[in-house]
Amino acid sequence: MSGNSASCRPEVSHPAAVTTKTDGSGGDAGPAVDITLADASWSELVPSYHMKVTAAVLAALVAAPEVSSEGVSGGISGEMPALEVSVRLTDDAEVRVLNRTYRGKDKATNILSFPSCAADDLPVAVDHAAKGGPPVLMGDLVLASGVLAREAEAMGKTPEDHLGHLVVHGVLHLLGYDHMDDVEAERMEALEVRVLGTLGIGNPYEGSRMA
């Protein structure tokens, strides 16, 4: 990611891997998605991973209520501000280390979200970006291939659809959404279902919630 982007924390460091960047707007402005392939098994698990991840990130940013200093209203309309999301597709072992280090849980999980900015600071950064300021580093998403594959099989989902759901879920975390109580969870789940509908993915919830 570019060094002059607005960020509220040091980036999480990872082992080197192949990274590609997609400008979702088709130009210099607008959202960008950095995808790092750190585990080759993703290419077999979800051959279209690059397209699926990019589409899920952009759909979540477009459909989520606007983040601005004037409050939450509708969806982000007009030209999207320069927002950057980093997505790392890795294995269970790396996610387990990160989960233990940053959350105190010594196990692999399906996805980890590392927001770059506190929710209270994000609106101002987004406003600046929309007015021509530096791009906003929304944060990092890290996904575990083995966990995703096992969950998809257990739930009778395709890996592609489960990947789309996890990425949307993760982006909403970067935007400040959470599911610490029932009210927050219901709000976040309803938005996820709406975003996934734009991607042709059905309601993934059947009485259970994301970890």
Tab-separated table of C-alpha atoms in Angstrom:
chain	number	residue	atom	x	y	z
A	1	MET	CA	0.000	0.000	0.000
A	2	SER	CA	1.119	3.510	-0.650
A	3	GLY	CA	3.088	5.194	2.090
A	4	ASN	CA	1.066	8.421	2.031
A	5	SER	CA	-2.241	6.751	2.749
A	6	ALA	CA	-4.092	7.734	5.904
A	7	SER	CA	-3.686	5.064	8.551
A	8	CYS	CA	-4.255	4.932	12.299
A	9	ARG	CA	-1.945	2.040	13.186
A	10	PRO	CA	1.181	0.236	11.998
A	11	GLU	CA	0.430	-2.422	9.409
A	12	VAL	CA	0.534	-6.068	10.474
A	13	SER	CA	3.641	-7.659	8.965
A	14	HIS	CA	3.425	-10.987	7.151
A	15	PRO	CA	5.829	-13.251	5.273
A	16	ALA	CA	6.376	-12.220	1.672
A	17	ALA	CA	3.899	-13.538	-0.903
A	18	VAL	CA	2.466	-12.666	-4.302
A	19	THR	CA	0.335	-9.514	-4.084
A	20	THR	CA	-1.915	-7.967	-6.720
A	21	LYS	CA	-3.785	-4.687	-6.515
A	22	THR	CA	-7.065	-3.923	-8.217
A	23	ASP	CA	-8.439	-0.411	-8.594
A	24	GLY	CA	-12.160	-0.969	-8.345
A	25	SER	CA	-12.978	2.409	-9.828
A	26	GLY	CA	-11.065	1.964	-13.054
A	27	GLY	CA	-9.007	5.078	-12.326
A	28	ASP	CA	-6.789	6.744	-9.758
A	29	ALA	CA	-9.658	7.562	-7.393
A	30	GLY	CA	-12.030	5.171	-5.720
A	31	PRO	CA	-11.549	1.962	-3.761
A	32	ALA	CA	-8.623	-0.392	-4.261
A	33	VAL	CA	-8.201	-4.000	-3.155
A	34	ASP	CA	-4.796	-5.519	-2.405
A	35	ILE	CA	-4.941	-9.318	-2.540
A	36	THR	CA	-2.009	-11.371	-1.286
A	37	LEU	CA	-1.904	-15.082	-2.115
A	38	ALA	CA	0.171	-16.637	0.661
A	39	ASP	CA	-1.174	-20.192	0.333
A	40	ALA	CA	-1.286	-21.812	-3.101
A	41	SER	CA	-4.188	-24.071	-2.118
A	42	TRP	CA	-6.534	-21.107	-2.541
A	43	SER	CA	-6.054	-21.393	-6.313
A	44	GLU	CA	-7.672	-24.838	-6.219
A	45	LEU	CA	-10.181	-24.100	-3.474
A	46	VAL	CA	-11.548	-20.978	-5.210
A	47	PRO	CA	-10.003	-20.632	-8.686
A	48	SER	CA	-11.751	-17.282	-9.166
A	49	TYR	CA	-10.592	-15.993	-5.756
A	50	HIS	CA	-9.335	-12.676	-7.154
A	51	MET	CA	-12.653	-11.810	-8.776
A	52	LYS	CA	-14.692	-13.060	-5.793
A	53	VAL	CA	-12.688	-11.135	-3.207
A	54	THR	CA	-12.681	-7.912	-5.217
A	55	ALA	CA	-16.421	-8.081	-5.887
A	56	ALA	CA	-17.208	-8.765	-2.213
A	57	VAL	CA	-15.054	-5.882	-0.948
A	58	LEU	CA	-16.551	-3.384	-3.398
A	59	ALA	CA	-20.125	-4.572	-2.767
A	60	ALA	CA	-19.703	-4.141	0.987
A	61	LEU	CA	-18.259	-0.638	0.598
A	62	VAL	CA	-21.004	0.457	-1.793
A	63	ALA	CA	-23.953	-1.007	0.128
A	64	ALA	CA	-22.832	-0.166	3.659
A	65	PRO	CA	-24.274	3.009	5.159
A	66	GLU	CA	-22.085	5.974	4.349
A	67	VAL	CA	-19.302	6.832	6.768
A	68	SER	CA	-19.089	10.620	7.048
A	69	SER	CA	-18.666	13.326	9.660
A	70	GLU	CA	-22.312	14.233	9.096
A	71	GLY	CA	-23.522	10.822	10.201
A	72	VAL	CA	-24.824	7.621	8.638
A	73	SER	CA	-27.143	7.976	5.671
A	74	GLY	CA	-28.039	5.696	2.789
A	75	GLY	CA	-25.213	4.073	0.890
A	76	ILE	CA	-22.033	5.648	-0.417
A	77	SER	CA	-23.223	7.447	-3.538
A	78	GLY	CA	-21.514	9.238	-6.385
A	79	GLU	CA	-17.794	8.767	-6.858
A	80	MET	CA	-16.344	6.479	-4.219
A	81	PRO	CA	-13.543	7.976	-2.105
A	82	ALA	CA	-10.073	6.433	-2.254
A	83	LEU	CA	-10.362	3.543	0.192
A	84	GLU	CA	-7.899	0.638	0.335
A	85	VAL	CA	-8.554	-2.829	1.733
A	86	SER	CA	-5.843	-5.473	2.052
A	87	VAL	CA	-6.865	-9.136	1.866
A	88	ARG	CA	-4.410	-11.935	2.674
A	89	LEU	CA	-5.348	-15.486	1.662
A	90	THR	CA	-3.221	-17.777	3.785
A	91	ASP	CA	-3.285	-21.070	5.686
A	92	ASP	CA	-4.572	-22.154	9.082
A	93	ALA	CA	-1.127	-22.095	10.707
A	94	GLU	CA	-0.545	-18.384	10.023
A	95	VAL	CA	-4.050	-17.423	11.092
A	96	ARG	CA	-3.609	-19.400	14.300
A	97	VAL	CA	-0.459	-17.430	15.139
A	98	LEU	CA	-2.204	-14.119	14.430
A	99	ASN	CA	-5.279	-15.139	16.396
A	100	ARG	CA	-3.125	-16.107	19.364
A	101	THR	CA	-1.025	-12.945	19.159
A	102	TYR	CA	-3.780	-10.379	18.704
A	103	ARG	CA	-6.844	-12.047	20.260
A	104	GLY	CA	-5.356	-14.469	22.794
A	105	LYS	CA	-7.093	-17.439	21.115
A	106	ASP	CA	-4.741	-20.291	20.232
A	107	LYS	CA	-6.639	-21.681	17.264
A	108	ALA	CA	-7.223	-20.963	13.606
A	109	THR	CA	-10.379	-19.061	12.706
A	110	ASN	CA	-12.055	-18.348	9.380
A	111	ILE	CA	-11.191	-14.645	9.099
A	112	LEU	CA	-9.411	-11.966	11.101
A	113	SER	CA	-10.095	-8.257	10.629
A	114	PHE	CA	-7.516	-5.609	11.529
A	115	PRO	CA	-9.059	-2.135	11.166
A	116	SER	CA	-6.606	0.647	10.408
A	117	CYS	CA	-8.701	3.299	12.125
A	118	ALA	CA	-10.907	3.428	15.157
A	119	ALA	CA	-14.558	3.729	14.143
A	120	ASP	CA	-14.701	7.263	15.579
A	121	ASP	CA	-11.719	8.382	13.466
A	122	LEU	CA	-12.818	6.777	10.200
A	123	PRO	CA	-15.480	9.349	9.145
A	124	VAL	CA	-13.005	12.242	9.142
A	125	ALA	CA	-10.425	10.231	7.168
A	126	VAL	CA	-13.070	9.220	4.613
A	127	ASP	CA	-14.239	12.826	4.273
A	128	HIS	CA	-10.670	13.955	3.599
A	129	ALA	CA	-10.221	11.237	0.978
A	130	ALA	CA	-13.486	12.228	-0.718
A	131	LYS	CA	-12.199	15.800	-0.962
A	132	GLY	CA	-8.937	14.749	-2.617
A	133	GLY	CA	-6.934	13.867	0.470
A	134	PRO	CA	-4.787	10.754	0.902
A	135	PRO	CA	-6.351	7.319	0.442
A	136	VAL	CA	-7.686	5.692	3.584
A	137	LEU	CA	-6.201	2.347	4.586
A	138	MET	CA	-9.336	0.632	5.832
A	139	GLY	CA	-7.366	-2.300	7.198
A	140	ASP	CA	-6.399	-5.935	6.646
A	141	LEU	CA	-8.443	-9.107	6.272
A	142	VAL	CA	-6.687	-12.456	6.753
A	143	LEU	CA	-8.431	-15.709	5.794
A	144	ALA	CA	-7.525	-19.336	6.535
A	145	SER	CA	-7.916	-21.783	3.641
A	146	GLY	CA	-8.439	-24.920	5.718
A	147	VAL	CA	-11.052	-23.403	8.022
A	148	LEU	CA	-12.969	-21.968	5.085
A	149	ALA	CA	-12.953	-25.297	3.249
A	150	ARG	CA	-14.161	-27.253	6.289
A	151	GLU	CA	-16.882	-24.752	7.136
A	152	ALA	CA	-18.164	-24.625	3.567
A	153	GLU	CA	-18.412	-28.418	3.426
A	154	ALA	CA	-20.092	-28.645	6.835
A	155	MET	CA	-22.675	-26.005	5.917
A	156	GLY	CA	-23.304	-27.292	2.412
A	157	LYS	CA	-22.021	-24.103	0.811
A	158	THR	CA	-19.667	-23.620	-2.100
A	159	PRO	CA	-16.224	-22.321	-1.109
A	160	GLU	CA	-16.854	-19.381	-3.463
A	161	ASP	CA	-20.015	-18.302	-1.632
A	162	HIS	CA	-18.475	-18.803	1.796
A	163	LEU	CA	-15.462	-16.726	0.761
A	164	GLY	CA	-17.782	-13.955	-0.419
A	165	HIS	CA	-19.652	-14.014	2.888
A	166	LEU	CA	-16.498	-13.925	5.000
A	167	VAL	CA	-15.024	-11.037	3.024
A	168	VAL	CA	-18.235	-9.001	3.300
A	169	HIS	CA	-18.338	-9.784	7.028
A	170	GLY	CA	-14.729	-8.685	7.404
A	171	VAL	CA	-15.185	-5.419	5.503
A	172	LEU	CA	-18.114	-4.510	7.737
A	173	HIS	CA	-15.837	-5.033	10.732
A	174	LEU	CA	-13.377	-2.604	9.139
A	175	LEU	CA	-16.231	-0.117	8.860
A	176	GLY	CA	-16.940	-0.386	12.581
A	177	TYR	CA	-19.744	-2.956	12.647
A	178	ASP	CA	-19.658	-5.673	15.297
A	179	HIS	CA	-21.762	-8.432	16.834
A	180	MET	CA	-20.971	-8.173	20.534
A	181	ASP	CA	-24.654	-8.169	21.484
A	182	ASP	CA	-27.911	-9.254	19.857
A	183	VAL	CA	-28.833	-5.790	18.597
A	184	GLU	CA	-25.436	-5.243	16.946
A	185	ALA	CA	-25.459	-8.774	15.533
A	186	GLU	CA	-28.910	-8.420	13.996
A	187	ARG	CA	-27.979	-5.082	12.406
A	188	MET	CA	-24.753	-6.470	10.988
A	189	GLU	CA	-26.359	-9.693	9.765
A	190	ALA	CA	-29.179	-7.820	8.008
A	191	LEU	CA	-26.640	-5.690	6.158
A	192	GLU	CA	-24.569	-8.740	5.230
A	193	VAL	CA	-27.633	-10.461	3.780
A	194	ARG	CA	-28.431	-7.355	1.719
A	195	VAL	CA	-24.874	-7.051	0.406
A	196	LEU	CA	-24.652	-10.755	-0.400
A	197	GLY	CA	-27.910	-10.512	-2.327
A	198	THR	CA	-26.239	-8.066	-4.719
A	199	LEU	CA	-23.594	-10.746	-5.325
A	200	GLY	CA	-26.121	-13.494	-5.975
A	201	ILE	CA	-25.350	-15.217	-2.662
A	202	GLY	CA	-28.278	-16.382	-0.532
A	203	ASN	CA	-28.850	-15.735	3.163
A	204	PRO	CA	-25.999	-17.616	4.914
A	205	TYR	CA	-27.577	-17.555	8.372
A	206	GLU	CA	-29.549	-20.472	9.715
A	207	GLY	CA	-29.825	-19.659	13.393
A	208	SER	CA	-26.083	-19.295	13.935
A	209	ARG	CA	-23.751	-16.308	13.928
A	210	MET	CA	-20.204	-15.632	12.853
A	211	ALA	CA	-17.430	-16.189	15.414
